[in-house]
GROMACS .gro file of N, CA and C in nm:
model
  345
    1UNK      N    1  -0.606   1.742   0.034
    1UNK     CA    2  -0.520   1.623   0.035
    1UNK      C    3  -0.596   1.506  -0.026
    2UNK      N    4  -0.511   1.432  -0.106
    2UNK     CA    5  -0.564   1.287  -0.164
    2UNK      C    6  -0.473   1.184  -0.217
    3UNK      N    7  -0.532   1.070  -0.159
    3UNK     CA    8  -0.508   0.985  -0.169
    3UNK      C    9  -0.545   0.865  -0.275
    4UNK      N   10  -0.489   0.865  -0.417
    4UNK     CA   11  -0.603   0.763  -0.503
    4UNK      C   12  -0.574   0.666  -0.487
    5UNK      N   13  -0.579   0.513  -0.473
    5UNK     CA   14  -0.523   0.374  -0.499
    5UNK      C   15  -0.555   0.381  -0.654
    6UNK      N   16  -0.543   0.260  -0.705
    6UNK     CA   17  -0.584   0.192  -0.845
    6UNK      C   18  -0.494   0.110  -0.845
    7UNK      N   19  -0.570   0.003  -0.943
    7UNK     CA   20  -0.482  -0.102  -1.015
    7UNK      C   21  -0.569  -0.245  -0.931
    8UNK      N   22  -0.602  -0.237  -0.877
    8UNK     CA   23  -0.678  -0.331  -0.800
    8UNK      C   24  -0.786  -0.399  -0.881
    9UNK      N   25  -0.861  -0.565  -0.902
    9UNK     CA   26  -0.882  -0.639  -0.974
    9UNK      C   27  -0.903  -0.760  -0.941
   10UNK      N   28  -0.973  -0.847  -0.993
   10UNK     CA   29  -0.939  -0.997  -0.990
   10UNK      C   30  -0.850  -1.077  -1.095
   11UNK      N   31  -0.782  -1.169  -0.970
   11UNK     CA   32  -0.704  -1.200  -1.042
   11UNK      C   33  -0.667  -1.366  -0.984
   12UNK      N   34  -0.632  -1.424  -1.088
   12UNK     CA   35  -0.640  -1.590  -1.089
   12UNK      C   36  -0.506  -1.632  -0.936
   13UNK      N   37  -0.523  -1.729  -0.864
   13UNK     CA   38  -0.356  -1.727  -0.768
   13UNK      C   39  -0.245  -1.799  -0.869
   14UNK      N   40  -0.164  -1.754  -0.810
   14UNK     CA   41  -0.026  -1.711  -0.916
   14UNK      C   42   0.009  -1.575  -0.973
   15UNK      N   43  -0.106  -1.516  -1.001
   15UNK     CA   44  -0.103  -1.392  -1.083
   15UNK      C   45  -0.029  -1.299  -1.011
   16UNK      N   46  -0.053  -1.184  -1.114
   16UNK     CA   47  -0.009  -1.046  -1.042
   16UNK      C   48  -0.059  -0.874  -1.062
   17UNK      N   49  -0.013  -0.834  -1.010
   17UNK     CA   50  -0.104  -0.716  -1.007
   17UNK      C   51   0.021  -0.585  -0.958
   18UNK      N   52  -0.028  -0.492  -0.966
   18UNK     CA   53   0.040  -0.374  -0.916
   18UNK      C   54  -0.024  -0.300  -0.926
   19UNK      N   55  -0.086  -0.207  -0.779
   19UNK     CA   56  -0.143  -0.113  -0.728
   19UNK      C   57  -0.023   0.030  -0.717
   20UNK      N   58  -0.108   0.131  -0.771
   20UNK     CA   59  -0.077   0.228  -0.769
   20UNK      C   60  -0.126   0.340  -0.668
   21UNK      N   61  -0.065   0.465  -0.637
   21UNK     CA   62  -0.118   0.542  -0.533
   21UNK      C   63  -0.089   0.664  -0.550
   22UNK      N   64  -0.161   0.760  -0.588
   22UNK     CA   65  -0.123   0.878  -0.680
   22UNK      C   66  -0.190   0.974  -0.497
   23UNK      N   67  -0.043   1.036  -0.484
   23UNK     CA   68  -0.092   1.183  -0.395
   23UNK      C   69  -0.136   1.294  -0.473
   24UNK      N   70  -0.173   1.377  -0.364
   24UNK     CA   71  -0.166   1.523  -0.391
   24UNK      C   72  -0.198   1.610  -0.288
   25UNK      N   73  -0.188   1.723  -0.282
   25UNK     CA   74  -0.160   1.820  -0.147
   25UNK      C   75  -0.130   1.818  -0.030
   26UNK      N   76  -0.030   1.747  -0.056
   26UNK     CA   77   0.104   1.778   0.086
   26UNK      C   78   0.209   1.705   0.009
   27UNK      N   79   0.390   1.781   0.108
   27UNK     CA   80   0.494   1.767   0.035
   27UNK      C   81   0.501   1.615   0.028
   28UNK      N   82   0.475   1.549  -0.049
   28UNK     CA   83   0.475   1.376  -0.040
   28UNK      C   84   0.611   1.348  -0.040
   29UNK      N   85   0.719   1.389  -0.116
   29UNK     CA   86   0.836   1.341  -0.073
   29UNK      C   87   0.869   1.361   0.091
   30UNK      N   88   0.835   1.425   0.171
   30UNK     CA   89   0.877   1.428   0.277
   30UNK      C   90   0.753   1.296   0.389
   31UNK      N   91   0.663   1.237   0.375
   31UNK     CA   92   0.616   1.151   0.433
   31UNK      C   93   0.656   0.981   0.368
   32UNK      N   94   0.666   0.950   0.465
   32UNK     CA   95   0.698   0.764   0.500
   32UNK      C   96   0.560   0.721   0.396
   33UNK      N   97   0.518   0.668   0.321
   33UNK     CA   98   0.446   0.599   0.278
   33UNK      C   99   0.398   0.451   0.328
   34UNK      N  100   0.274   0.425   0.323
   34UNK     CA  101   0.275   0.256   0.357
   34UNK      C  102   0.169   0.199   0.287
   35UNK      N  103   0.183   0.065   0.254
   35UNK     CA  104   0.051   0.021   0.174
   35UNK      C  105  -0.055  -0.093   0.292
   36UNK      N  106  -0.177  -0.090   0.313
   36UNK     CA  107  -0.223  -0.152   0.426
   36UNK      C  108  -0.313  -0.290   0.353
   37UNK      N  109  -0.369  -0.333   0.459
   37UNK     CA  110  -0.516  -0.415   0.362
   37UNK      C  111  -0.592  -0.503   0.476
   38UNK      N  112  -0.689  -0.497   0.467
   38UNK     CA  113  -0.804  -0.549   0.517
   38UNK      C  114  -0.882  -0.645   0.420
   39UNK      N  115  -0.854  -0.814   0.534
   39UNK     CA  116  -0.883  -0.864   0.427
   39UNK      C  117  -1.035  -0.934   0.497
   40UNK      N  118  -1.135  -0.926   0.448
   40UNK     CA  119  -1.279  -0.992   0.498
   40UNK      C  120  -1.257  -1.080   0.600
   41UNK      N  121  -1.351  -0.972   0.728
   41UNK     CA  122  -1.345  -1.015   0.853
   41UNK      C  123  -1.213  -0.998   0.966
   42UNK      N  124  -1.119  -0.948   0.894
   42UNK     CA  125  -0.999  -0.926   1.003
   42UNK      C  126  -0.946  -0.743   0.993
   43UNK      N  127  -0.882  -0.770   1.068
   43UNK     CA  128  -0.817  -0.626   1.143
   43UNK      C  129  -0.744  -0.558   0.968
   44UNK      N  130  -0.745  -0.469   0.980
   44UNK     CA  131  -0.633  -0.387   0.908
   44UNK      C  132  -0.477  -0.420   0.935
   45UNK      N  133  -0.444  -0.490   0.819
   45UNK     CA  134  -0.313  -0.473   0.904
   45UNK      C  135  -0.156  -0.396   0.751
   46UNK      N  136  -0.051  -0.376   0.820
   46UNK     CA  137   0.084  -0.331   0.742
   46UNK      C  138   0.111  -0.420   0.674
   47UNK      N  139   0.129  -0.387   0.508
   47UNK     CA  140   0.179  -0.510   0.392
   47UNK      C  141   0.309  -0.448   0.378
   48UNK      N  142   0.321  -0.334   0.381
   48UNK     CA  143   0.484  -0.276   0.349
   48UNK      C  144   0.489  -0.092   0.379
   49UNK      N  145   0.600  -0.069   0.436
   49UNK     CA  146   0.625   0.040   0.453
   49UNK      C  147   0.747   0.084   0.379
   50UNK      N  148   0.689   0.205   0.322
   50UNK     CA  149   0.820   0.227   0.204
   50UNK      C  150   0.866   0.378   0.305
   51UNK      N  151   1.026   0.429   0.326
   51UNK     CA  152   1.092   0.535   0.405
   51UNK      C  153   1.033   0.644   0.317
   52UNK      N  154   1.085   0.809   0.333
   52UNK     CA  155   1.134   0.890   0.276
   52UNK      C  156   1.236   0.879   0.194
   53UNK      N  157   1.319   0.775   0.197
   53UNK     CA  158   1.464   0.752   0.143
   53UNK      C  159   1.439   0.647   0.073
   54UNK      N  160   1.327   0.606   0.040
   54UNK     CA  161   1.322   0.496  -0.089
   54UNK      C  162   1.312   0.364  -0.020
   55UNK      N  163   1.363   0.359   0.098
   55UNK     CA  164   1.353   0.174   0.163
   55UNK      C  165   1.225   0.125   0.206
   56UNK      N  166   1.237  -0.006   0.165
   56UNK     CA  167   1.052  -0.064   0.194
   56UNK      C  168   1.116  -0.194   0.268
   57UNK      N  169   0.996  -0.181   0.386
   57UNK     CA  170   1.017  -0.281   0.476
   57UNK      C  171   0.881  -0.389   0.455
   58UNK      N  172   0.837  -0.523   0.522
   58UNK     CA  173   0.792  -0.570   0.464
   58UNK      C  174   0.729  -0.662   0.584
   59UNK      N  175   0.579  -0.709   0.557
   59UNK     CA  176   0.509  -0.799   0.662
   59UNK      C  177   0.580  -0.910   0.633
   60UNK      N  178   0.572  -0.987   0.701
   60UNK     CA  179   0.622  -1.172   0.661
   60UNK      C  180   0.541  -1.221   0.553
   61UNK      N  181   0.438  -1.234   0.557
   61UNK     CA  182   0.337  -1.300   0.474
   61UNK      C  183   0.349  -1.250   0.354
   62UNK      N  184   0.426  -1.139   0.346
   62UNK     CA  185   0.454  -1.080   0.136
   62UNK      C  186   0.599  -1.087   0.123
   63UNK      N  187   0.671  -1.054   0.223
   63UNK     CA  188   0.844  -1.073   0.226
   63UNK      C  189   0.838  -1.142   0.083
   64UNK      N  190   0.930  -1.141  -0.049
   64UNK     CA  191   0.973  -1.211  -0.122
   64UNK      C  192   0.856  -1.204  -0.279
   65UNK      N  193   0.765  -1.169  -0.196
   65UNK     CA  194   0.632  -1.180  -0.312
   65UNK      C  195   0.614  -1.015  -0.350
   66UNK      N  196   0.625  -0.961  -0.263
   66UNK     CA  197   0.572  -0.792  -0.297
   66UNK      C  198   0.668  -0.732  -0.315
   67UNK      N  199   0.657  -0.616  -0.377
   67UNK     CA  200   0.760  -0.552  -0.369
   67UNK      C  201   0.718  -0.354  -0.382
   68UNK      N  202   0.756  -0.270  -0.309
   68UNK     CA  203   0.692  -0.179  -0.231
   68UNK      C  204   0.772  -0.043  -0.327
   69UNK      N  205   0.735   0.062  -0.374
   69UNK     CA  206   0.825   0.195  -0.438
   69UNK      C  207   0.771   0.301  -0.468
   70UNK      N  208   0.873   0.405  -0.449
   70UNK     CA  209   0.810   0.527  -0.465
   70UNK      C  210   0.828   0.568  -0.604
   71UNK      N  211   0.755   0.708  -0.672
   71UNK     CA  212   0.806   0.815  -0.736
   71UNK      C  213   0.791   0.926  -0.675
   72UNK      N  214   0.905   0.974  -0.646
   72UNK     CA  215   0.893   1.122  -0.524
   72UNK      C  216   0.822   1.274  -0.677
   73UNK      N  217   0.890   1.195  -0.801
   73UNK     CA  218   0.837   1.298  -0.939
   73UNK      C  219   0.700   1.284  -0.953
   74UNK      N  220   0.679   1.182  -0.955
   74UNK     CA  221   0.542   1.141  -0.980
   74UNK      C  222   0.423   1.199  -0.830
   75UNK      N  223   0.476   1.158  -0.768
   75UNK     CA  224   0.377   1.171  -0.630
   75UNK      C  225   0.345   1.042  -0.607
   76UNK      N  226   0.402   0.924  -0.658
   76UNK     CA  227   0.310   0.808  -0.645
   76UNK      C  228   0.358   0.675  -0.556
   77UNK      N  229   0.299   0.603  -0.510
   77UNK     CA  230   0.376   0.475  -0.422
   77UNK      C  231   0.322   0.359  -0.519
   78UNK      N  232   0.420   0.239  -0.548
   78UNK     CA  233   0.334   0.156  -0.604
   78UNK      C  234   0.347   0.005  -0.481
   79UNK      N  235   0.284  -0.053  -0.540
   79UNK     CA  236   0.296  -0.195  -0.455
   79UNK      C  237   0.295  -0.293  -0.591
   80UNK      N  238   0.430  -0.382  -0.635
   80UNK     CA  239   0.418  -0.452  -0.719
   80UNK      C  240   0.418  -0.635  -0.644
   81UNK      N  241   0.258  -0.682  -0.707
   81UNK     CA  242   0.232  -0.776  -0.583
   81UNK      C  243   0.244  -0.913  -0.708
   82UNK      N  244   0.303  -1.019  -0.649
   82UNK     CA  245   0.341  -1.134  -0.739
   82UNK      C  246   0.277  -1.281  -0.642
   83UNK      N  247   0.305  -1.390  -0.736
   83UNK     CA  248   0.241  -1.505  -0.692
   83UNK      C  249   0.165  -1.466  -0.579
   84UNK      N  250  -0.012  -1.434  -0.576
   84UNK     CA  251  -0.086  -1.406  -0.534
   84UNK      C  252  -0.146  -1.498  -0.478
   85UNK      N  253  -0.215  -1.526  -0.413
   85UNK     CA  254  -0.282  -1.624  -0.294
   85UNK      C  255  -0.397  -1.557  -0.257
   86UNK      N  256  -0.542  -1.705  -0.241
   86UNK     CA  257  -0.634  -1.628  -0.192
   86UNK      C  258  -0.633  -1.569  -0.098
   87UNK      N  259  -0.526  -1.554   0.037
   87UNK     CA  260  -0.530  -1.525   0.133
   87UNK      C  261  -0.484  -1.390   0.149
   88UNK      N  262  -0.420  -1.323   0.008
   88UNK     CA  263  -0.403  -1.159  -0.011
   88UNK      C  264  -0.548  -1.105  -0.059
   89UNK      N  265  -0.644  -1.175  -0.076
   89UNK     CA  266  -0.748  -1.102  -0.129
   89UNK      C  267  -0.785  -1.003   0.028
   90UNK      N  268  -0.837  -0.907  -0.043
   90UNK     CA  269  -0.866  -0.765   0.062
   90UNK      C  270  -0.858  -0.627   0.007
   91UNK      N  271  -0.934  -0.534   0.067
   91UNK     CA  272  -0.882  -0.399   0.020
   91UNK      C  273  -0.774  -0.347   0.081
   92UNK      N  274  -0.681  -0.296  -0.007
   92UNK     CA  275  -0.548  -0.226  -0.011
   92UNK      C  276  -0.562  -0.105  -0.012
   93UNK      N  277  -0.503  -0.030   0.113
   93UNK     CA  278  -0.503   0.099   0.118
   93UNK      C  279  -0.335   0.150   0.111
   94UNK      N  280  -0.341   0.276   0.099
   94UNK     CA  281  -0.230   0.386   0.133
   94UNK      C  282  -0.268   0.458   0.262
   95UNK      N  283  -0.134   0.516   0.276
   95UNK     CA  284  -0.113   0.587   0.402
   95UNK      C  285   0.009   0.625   0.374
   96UNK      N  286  -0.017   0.800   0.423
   96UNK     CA  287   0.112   0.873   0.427
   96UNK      C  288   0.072   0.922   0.555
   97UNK      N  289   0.237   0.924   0.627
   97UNK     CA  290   0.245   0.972   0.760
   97UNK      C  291   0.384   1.046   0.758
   98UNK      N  292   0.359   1.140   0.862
   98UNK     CA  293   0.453   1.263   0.833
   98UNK      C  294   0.465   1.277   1.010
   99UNK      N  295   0.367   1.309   1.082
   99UNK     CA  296   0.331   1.305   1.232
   99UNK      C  297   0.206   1.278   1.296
  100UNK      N  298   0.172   1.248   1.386
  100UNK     CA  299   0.032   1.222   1.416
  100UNK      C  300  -0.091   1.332   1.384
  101UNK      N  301  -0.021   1.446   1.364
  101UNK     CA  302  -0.148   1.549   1.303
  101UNK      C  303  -0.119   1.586   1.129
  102UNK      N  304  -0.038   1.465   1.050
  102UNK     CA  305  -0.051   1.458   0.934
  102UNK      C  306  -0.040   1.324   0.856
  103UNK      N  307  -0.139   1.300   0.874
  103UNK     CA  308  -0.194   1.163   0.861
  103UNK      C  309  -0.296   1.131   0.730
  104UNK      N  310  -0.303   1.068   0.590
  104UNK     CA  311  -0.368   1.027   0.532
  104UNK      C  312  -0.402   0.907   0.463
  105UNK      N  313  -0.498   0.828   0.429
  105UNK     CA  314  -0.517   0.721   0.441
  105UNK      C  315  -0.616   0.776   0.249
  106UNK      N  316  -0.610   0.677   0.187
  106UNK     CA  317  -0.663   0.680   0.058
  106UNK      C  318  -0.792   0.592   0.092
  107UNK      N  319  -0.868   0.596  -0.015
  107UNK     CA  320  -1.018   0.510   0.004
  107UNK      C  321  -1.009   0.359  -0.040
  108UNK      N  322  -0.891   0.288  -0.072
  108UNK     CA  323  -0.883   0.185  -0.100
  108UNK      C  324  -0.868   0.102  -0.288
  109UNK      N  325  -0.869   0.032  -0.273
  109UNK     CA  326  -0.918  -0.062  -0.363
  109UNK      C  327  -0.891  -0.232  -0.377
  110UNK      N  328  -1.049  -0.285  -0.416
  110UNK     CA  329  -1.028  -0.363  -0.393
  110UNK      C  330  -0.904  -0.526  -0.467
  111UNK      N  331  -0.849  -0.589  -0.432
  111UNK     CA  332  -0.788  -0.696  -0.480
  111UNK      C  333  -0.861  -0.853  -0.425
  112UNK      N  334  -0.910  -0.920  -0.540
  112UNK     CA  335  -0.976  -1.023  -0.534
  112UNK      C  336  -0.874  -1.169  -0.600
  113UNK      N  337  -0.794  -1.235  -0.499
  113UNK     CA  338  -0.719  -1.369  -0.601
  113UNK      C  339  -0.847  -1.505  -0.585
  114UNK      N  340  -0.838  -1.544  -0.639
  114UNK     CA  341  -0.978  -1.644  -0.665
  114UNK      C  342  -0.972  -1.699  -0.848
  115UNK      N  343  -0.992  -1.836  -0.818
  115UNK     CA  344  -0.987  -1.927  -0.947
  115UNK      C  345  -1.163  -1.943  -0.998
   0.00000   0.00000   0.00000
């Protein structure tokens, strides 16, 4: 099983970016996808959860700015992230969840907004 991120970078606030998340070995259309992030010094927390059925739900703090999608062809989840703020800087992870004994989490990557 794997999990890649990419697309992650520095980038000026205002900017934008879109992180990508390429699976492989397990049926990925059948797990919930989610994109996470840890941003220096705080907890891990949920930026968006995208369904099996294509719907992405959304933290407050990105509501309106992010925007969360699958390719069930591809294997891939993206996170398309807009007017950026230093306060999104952090590493961005994936996570596919299916049940508590199918659980995967990607190694990250990092996103840096800073002038």
């Amino acid at each position: 099983v794997q999990l890649v991120e990419s697309g992650g970078g520095l980038v000026q606030p205002g900017g934008s970016l879109r992180l990508s998340c390429a699976a492989s070995g397990f049926t990925f259309s059948s797990y919930a996808m989610s994109w996470y992030r840890r941003a220096p010094g705080k907890e891990r927390e949920l930026v968006a959860r995208i369904t099996t059925a294509g719907s992405s739900y959304y933290a407050d703090f990105v509501r309106g700015r992010f925007t969360g999608s699958r390719d069930n062809a591809k294997n891939t989840i993206y996170l398309q992230m807009n007017s950026l703020t230093p306060e999104d800087t952090g590493v961005y992870y994936c996570r596919a969840y299916y049940n508590s004994w199918n659980e995967y989490w990607g190694q990250g990557t990092q996103v840096t907004v800073s002038s």
